[in-house]
Short mmCIF file of N, CA and C in Angstrom, two decimals:
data_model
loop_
_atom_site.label_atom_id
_atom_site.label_comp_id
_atom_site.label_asym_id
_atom_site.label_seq_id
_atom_site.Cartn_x
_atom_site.Cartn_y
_atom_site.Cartn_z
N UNK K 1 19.55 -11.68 -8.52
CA UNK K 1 19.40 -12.33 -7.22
C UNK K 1 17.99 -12.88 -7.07
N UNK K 2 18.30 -13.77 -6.67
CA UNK K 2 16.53 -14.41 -6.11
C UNK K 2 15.60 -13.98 -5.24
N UNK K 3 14.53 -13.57 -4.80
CA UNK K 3 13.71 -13.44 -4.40
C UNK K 3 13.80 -13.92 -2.79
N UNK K 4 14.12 -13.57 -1.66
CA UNK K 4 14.03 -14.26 -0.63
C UNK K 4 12.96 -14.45 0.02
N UNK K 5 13.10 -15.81 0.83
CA UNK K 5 12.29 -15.76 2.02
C UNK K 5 12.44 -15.36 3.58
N UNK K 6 11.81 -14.51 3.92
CA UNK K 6 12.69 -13.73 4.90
C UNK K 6 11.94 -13.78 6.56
N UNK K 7 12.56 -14.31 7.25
CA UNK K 7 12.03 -14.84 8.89
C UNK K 7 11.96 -13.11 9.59
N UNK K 8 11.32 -12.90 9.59
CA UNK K 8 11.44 -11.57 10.39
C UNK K 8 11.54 -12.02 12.27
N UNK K 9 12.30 -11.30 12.98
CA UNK K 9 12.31 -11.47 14.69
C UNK K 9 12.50 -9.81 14.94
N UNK K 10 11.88 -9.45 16.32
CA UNK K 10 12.13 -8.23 17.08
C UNK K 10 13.43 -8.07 17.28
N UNK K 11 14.08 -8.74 17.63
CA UNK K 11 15.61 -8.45 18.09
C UNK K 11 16.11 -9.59 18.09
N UNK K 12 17.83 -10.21 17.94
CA UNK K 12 18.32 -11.22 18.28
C UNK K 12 18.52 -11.95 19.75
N UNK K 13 17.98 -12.35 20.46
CA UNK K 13 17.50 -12.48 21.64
C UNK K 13 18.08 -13.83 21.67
N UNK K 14 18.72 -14.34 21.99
CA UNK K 14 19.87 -15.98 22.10
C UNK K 14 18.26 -16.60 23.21
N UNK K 15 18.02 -15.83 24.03
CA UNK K 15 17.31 -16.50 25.87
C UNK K 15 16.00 -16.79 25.30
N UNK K 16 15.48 -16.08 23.96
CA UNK K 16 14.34 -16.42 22.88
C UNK K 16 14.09 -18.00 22.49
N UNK K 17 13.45 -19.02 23.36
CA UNK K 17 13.87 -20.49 22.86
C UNK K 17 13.21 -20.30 21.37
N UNK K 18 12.32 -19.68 20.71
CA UNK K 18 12.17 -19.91 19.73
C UNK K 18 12.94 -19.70 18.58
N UNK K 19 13.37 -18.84 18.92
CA UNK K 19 14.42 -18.19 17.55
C UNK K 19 15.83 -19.64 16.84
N UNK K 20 15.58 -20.14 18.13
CA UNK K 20 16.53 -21.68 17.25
C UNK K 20 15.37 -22.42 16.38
N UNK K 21 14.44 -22.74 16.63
CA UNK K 21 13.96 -24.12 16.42
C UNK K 21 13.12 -23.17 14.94
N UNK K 22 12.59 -21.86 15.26
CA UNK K 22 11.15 -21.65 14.62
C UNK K 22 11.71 -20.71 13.50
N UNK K 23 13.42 -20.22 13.70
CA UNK K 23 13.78 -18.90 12.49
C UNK K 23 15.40 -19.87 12.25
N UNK K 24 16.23 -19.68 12.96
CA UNK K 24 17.80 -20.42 12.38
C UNK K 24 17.55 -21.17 11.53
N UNK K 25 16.89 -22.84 12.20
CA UNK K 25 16.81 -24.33 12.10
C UNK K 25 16.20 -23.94 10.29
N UNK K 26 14.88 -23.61 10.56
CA UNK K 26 14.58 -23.22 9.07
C UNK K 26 14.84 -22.46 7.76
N UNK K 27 15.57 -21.22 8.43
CA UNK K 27 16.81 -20.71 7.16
C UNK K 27 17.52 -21.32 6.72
N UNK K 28 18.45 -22.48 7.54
CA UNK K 28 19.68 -22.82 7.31
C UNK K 28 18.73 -24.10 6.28
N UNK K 29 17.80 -24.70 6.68
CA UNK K 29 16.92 -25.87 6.42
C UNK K 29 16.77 -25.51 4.41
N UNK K 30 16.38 -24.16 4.65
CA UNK K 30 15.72 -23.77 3.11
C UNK K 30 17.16 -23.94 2.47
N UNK K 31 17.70 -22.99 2.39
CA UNK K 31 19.30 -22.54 1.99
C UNK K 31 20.15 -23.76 1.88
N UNK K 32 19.72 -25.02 2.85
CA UNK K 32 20.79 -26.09 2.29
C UNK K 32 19.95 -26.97 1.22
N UNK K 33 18.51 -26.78 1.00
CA UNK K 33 17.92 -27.36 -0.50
C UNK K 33 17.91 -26.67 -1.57
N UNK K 34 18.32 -25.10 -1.24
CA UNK K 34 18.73 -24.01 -2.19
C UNK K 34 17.71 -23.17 -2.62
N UNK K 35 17.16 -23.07 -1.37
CA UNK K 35 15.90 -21.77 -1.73
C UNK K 35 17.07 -20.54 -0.85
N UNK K 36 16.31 -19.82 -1.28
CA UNK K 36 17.23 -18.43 -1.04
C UNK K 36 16.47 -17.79 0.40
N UNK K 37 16.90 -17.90 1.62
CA UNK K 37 16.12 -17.48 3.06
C UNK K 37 17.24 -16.65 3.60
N UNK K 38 16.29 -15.47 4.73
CA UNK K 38 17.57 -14.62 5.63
C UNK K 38 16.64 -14.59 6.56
N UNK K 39 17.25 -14.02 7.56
CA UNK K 39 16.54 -13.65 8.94
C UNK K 39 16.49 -11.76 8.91
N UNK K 40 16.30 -11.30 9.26
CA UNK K 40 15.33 -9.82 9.14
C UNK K 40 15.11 -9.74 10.83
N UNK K 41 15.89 -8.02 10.77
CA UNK K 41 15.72 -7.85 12.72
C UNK K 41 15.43 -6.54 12.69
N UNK K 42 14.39 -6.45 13.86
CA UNK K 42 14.09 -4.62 13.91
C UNK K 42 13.06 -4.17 12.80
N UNK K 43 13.28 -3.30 12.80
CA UNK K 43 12.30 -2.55 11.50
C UNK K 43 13.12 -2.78 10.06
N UNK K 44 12.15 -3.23 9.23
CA UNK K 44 13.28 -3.33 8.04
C UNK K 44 12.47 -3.21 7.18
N UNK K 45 13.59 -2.29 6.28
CA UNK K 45 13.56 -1.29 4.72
C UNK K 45 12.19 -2.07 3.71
N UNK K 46 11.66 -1.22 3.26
CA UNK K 46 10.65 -1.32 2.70
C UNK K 46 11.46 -1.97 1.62
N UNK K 47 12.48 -1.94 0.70
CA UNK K 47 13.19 -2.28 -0.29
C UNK K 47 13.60 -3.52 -0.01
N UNK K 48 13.65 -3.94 1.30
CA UNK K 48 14.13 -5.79 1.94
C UNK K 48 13.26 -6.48 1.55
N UNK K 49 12.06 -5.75 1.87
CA UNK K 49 10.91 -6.61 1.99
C UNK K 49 10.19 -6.47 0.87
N UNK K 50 10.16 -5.68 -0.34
CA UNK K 50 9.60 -6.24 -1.46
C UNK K 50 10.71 -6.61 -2.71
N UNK K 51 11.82 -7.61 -2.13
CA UNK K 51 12.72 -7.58 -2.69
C UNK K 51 12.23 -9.23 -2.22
N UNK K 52 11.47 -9.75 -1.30
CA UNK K 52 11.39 -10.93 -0.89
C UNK K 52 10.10 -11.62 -1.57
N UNK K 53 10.36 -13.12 -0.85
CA UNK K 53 9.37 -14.27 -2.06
C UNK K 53 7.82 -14.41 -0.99
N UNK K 54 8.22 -14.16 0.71
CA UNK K 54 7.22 -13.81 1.46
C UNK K 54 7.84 -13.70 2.87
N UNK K 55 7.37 -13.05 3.82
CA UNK K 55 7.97 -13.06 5.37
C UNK K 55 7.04 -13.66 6.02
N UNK K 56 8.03 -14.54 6.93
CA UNK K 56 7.60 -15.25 8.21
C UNK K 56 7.69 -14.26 9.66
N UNK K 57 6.29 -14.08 10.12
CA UNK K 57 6.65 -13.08 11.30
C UNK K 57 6.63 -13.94 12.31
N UNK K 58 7.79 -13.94 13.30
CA UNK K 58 8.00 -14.86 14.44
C UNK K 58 8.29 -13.96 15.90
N UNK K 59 8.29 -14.75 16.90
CA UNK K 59 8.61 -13.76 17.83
C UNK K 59 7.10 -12.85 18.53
N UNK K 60 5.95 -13.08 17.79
CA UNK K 60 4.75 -12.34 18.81
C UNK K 60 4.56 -10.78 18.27
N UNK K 61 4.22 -10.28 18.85
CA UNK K 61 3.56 -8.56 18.44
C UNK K 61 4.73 -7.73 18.56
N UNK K 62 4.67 -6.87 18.17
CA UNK K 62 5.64 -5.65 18.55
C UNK K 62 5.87 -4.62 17.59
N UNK K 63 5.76 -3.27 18.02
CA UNK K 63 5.78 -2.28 16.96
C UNK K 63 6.58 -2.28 15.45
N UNK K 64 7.35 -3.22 15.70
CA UNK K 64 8.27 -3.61 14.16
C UNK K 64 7.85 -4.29 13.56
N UNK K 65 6.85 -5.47 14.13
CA UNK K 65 6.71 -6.39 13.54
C UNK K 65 5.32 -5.71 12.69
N UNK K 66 4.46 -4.94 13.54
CA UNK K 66 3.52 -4.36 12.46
C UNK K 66 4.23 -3.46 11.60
N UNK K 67 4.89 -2.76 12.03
CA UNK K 67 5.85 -1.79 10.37
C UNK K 67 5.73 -3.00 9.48
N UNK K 68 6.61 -3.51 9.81
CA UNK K 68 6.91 -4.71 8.85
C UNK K 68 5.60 -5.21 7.76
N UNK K 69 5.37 -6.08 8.81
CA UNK K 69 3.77 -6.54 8.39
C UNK K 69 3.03 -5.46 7.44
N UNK K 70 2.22 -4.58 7.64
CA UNK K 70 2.08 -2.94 7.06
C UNK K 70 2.86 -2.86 5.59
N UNK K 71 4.25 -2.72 5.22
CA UNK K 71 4.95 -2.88 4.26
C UNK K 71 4.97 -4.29 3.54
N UNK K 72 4.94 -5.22 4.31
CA UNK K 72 4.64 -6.52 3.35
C UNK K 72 2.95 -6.25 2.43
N UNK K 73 2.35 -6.21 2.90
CA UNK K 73 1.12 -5.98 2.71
C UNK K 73 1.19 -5.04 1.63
N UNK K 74 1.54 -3.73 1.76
CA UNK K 74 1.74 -2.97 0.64
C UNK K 74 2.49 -3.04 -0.39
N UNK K 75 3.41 -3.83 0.01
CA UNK K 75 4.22 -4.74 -1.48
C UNK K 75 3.65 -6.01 -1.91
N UNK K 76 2.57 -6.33 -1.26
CA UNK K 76 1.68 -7.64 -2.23
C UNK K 76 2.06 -8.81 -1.67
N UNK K 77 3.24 -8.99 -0.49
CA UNK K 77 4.14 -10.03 -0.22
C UNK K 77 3.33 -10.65 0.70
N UNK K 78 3.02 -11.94 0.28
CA UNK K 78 2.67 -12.72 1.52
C UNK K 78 3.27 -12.79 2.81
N UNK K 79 2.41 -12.86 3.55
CA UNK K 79 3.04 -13.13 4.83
C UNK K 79 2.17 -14.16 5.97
N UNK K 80 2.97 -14.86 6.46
CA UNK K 80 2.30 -15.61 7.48
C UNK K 80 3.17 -15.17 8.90
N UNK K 81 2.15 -15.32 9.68
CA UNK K 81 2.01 -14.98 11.19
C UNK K 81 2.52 -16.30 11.94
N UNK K 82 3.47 -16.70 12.45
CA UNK K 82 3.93 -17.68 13.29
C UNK K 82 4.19 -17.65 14.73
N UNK K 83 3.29 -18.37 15.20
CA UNK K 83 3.13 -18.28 16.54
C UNK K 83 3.67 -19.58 17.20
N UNK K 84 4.95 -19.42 17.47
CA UNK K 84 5.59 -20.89 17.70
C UNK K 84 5.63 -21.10 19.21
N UNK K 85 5.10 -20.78 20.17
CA UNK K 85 4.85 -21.35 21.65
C UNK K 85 3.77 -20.35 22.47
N UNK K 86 3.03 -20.76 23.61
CA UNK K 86 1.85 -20.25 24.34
C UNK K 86 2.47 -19.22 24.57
N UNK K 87 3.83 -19.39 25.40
CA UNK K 87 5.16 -17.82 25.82
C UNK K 87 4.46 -16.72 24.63
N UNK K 88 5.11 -17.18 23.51
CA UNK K 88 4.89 -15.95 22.68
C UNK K 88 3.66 -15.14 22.21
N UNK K 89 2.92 -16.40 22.56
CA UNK K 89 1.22 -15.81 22.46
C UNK K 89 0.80 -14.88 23.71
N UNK K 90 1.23 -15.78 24.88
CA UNK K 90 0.85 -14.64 26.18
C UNK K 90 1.08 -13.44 26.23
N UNK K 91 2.48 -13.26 26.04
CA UNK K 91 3.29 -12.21 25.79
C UNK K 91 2.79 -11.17 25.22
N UNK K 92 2.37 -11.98 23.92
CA UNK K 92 1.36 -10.64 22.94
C UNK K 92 0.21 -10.42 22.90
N UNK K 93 -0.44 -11.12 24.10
CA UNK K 93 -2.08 -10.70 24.31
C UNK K 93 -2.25 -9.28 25.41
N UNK K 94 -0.81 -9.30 25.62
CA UNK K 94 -1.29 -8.26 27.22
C UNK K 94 -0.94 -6.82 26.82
N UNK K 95 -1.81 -5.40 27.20
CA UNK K 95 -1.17 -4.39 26.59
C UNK K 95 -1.65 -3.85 25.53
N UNK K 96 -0.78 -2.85 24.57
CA UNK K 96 -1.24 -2.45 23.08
C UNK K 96 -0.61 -3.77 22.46
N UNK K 97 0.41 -4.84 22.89
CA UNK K 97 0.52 -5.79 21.95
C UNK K 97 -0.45 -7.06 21.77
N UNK K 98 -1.97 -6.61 22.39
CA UNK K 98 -3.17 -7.43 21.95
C UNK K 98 -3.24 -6.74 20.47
N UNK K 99 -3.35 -5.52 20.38
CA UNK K 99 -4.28 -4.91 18.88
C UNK K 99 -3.28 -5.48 17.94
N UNK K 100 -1.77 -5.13 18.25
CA UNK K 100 -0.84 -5.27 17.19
C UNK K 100 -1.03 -6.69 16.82
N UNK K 101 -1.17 -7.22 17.33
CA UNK K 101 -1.05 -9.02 16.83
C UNK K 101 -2.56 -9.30 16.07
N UNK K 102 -3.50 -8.53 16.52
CA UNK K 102 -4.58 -8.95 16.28
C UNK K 102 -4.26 -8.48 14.49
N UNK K 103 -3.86 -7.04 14.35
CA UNK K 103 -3.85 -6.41 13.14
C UNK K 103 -3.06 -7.32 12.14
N UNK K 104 -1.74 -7.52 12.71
CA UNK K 104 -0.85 -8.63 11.95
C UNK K 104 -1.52 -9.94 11.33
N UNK K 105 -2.45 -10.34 12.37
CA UNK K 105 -3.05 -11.98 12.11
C UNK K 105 -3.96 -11.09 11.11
N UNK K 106 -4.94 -10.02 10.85
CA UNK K 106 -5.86 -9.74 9.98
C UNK K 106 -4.94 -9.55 8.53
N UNK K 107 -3.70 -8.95 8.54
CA UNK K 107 -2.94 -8.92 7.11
C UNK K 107 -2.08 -9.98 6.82
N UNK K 108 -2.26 -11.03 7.62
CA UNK K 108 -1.46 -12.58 7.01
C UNK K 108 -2.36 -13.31 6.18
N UNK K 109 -1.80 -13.80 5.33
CA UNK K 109 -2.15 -14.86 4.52
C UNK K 109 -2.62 -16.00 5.07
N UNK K 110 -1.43 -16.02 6.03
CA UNK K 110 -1.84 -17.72 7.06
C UNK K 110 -1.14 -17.05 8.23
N UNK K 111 -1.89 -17.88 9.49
CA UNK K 111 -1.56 -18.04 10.68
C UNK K 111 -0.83 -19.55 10.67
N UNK K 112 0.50 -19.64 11.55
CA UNK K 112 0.52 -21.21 11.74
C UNK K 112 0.83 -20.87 13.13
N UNK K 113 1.22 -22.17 13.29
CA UNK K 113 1.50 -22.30 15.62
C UNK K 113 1.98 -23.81 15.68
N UNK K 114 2.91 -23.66 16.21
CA UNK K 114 3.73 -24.98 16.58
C UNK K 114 2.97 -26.75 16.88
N UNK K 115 1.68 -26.60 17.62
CA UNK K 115 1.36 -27.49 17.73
C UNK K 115 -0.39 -27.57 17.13
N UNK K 116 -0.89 -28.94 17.47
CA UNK K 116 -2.85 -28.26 17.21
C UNK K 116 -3.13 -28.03 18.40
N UNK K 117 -2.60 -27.95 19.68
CA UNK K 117 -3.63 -27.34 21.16
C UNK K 117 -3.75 -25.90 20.78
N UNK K 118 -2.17 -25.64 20.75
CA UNK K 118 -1.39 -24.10 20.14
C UNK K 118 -2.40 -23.25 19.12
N UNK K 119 -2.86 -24.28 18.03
CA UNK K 119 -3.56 -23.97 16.58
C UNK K 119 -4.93 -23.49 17.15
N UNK K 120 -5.91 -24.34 17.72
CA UNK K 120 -6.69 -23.97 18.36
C UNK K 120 -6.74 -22.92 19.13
N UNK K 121 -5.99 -22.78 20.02
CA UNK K 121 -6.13 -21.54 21.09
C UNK K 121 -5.96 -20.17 20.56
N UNK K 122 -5.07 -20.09 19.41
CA UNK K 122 -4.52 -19.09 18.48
C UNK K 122 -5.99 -18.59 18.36
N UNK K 123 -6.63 -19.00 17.54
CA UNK K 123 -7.94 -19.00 16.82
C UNK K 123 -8.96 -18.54 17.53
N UNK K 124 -8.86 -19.25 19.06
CA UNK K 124 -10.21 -18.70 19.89
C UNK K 124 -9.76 -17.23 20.53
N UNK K 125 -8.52 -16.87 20.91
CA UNK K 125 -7.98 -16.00 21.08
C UNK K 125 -8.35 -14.60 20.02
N UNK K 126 -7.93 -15.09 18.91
CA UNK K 126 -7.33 -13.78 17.92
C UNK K 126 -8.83 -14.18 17.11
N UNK K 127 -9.71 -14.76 17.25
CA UNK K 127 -10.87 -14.37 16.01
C UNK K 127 -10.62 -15.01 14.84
N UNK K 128 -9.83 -15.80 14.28
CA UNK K 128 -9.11 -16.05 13.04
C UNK K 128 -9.26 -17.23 12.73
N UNK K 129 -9.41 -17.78 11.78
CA UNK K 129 -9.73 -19.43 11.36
C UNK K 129 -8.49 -20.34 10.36
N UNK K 130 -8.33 -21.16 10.80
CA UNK K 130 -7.49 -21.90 9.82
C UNK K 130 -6.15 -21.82 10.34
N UNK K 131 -5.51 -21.62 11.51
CA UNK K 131 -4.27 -21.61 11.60
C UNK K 131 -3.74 -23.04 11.31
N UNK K 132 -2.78 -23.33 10.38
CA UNK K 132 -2.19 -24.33 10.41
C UNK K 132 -1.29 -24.81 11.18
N UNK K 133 -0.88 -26.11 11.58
CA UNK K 133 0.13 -26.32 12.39
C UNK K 133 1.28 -26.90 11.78
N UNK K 134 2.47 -26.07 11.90
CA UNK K 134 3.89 -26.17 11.49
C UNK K 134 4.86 -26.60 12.83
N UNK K 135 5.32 -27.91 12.80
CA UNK K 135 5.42 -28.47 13.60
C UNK K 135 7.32 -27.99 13.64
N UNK K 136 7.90 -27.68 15.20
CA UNK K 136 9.25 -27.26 15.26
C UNK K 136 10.57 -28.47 14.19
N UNK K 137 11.12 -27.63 13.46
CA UNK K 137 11.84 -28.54 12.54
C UNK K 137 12.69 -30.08 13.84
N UNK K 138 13.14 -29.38 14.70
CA UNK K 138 13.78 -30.24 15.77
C UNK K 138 12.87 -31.34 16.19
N UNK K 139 11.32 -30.83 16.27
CA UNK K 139 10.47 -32.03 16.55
C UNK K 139 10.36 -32.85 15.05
N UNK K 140 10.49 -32.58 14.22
CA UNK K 140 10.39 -33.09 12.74
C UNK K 140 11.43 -34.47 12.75
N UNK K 141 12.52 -33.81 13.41
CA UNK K 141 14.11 -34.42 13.14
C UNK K 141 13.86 -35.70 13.99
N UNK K 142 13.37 -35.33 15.43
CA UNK K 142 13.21 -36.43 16.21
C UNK K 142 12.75 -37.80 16.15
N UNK K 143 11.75 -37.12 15.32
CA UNK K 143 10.58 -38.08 15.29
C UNK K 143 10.89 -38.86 13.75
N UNK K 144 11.42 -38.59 13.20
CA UNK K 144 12.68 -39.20 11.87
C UNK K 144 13.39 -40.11 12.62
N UNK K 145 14.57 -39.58 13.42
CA UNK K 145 15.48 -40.57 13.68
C UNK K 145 14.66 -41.84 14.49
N UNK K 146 13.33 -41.44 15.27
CA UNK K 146 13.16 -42.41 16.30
C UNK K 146 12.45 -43.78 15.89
N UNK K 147 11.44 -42.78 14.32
CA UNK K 147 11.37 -43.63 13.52
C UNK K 147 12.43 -45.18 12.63
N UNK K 148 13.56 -44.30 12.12
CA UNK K 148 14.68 -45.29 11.61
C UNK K 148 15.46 -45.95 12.89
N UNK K 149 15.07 -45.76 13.84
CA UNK K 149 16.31 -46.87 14.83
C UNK K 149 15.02 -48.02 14.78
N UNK K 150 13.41 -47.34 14.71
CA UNK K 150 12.36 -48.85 15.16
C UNK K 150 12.35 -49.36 14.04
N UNK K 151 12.96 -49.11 13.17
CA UNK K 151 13.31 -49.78 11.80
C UNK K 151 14.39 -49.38 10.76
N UNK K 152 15.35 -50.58 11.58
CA UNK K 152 16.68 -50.38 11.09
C UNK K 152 16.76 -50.59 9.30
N UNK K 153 15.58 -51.47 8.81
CA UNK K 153 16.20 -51.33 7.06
C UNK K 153 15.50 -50.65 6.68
N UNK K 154 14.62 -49.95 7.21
CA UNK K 154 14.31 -48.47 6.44
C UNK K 154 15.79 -47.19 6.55
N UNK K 155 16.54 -47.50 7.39
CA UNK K 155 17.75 -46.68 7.06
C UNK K 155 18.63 -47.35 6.51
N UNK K 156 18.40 -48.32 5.92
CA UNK K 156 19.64 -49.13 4.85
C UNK K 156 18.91 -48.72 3.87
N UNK K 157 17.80 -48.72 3.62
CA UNK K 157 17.35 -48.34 2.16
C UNK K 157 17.34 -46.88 1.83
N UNK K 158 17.24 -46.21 2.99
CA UNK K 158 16.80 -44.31 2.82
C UNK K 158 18.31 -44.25 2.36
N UNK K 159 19.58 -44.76 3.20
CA UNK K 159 20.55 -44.39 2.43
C UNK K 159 21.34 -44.60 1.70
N UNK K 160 20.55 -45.30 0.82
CA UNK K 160 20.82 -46.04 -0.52
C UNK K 160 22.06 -47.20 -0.53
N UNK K 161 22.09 -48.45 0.85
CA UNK K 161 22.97 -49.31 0.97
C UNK K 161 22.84 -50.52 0.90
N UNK K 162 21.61 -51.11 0.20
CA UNK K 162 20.96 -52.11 0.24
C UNK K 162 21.42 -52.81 -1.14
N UNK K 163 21.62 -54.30 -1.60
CA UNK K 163 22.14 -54.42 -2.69
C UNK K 163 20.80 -54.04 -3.74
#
């Protein structure tokens, strides 16, 4: 079996706007170019996670997500910290889920955050440099199609119908 890449979330939470755009959209995204991705909920088995290629922590702070984090780390597995909206950042500044996030962002590889206001604020917040910005696959898609309608023979040529 291959090596996965594995989206870690606190719980399956549907009312979570991120969990479409920032964990589904991109599993299903990897898996249909044929990289091998799952989603990962709760605390999960030390054997999941060094069975994987690296985890994406999504979803903000929370006592699982440092287990998690903690065990990636001790299996060598990269991990990046994804902070895909201000919600999820607020969320995890208030409380003991300031330290936990802070600890998580110190054992990631990379920080990313949905936008550069997002990227920035991450950074002045949490102490941390370099967050990259990984822009929501849905904003990716948009900005594709809105592109090919302002230029209709760039979609005769992208899909190969041109003589």
């Amino acid at each position: 079996a291959s090596r996965r890449i594995l989206f870690h979330v606190e719980t399956l939470d549907s009312d979570q706007p991120d969990l479409r755009s920032r964990v589904w959209l991109p599993v299903l995204w990897l898996r249909r170019t044929g990289l091998a991705a799952r989603m990962v909920v709760g605390d999960v088995a030390s054997d999941v996670i060094g069975a994987g290629k690296c985890i994406i922590l999504t979803g903000g702070a929370s006592g699982h997500a440092v287990s998690v984090a903690r065990k990636a780390a001790a299996s060598r597995l990269p991990i990046i910290l994804d902070i895909g909206s201000v919600d999820i950042l607020k969320g995890s500044l208030t409380g003991p889920h300031r330290q936990q996030l802070v600890e998580i962002a110190t054992l990631a590889t990379v920080v990313t955050a949905s936008n550069e206001a997002l990227a920035r604020h991450v950074e002045e917040v949490l102490g941390v440099t370099g967050v990259l910005v990984t822009a929501d696959p849905s904003d990716i898609e948009d900005g594709l199609f809105a592109a090919l309608r302002a230029n209709p023979s760039a979609t005769v040529r992208a899909t190969g119908q041109s003589d």
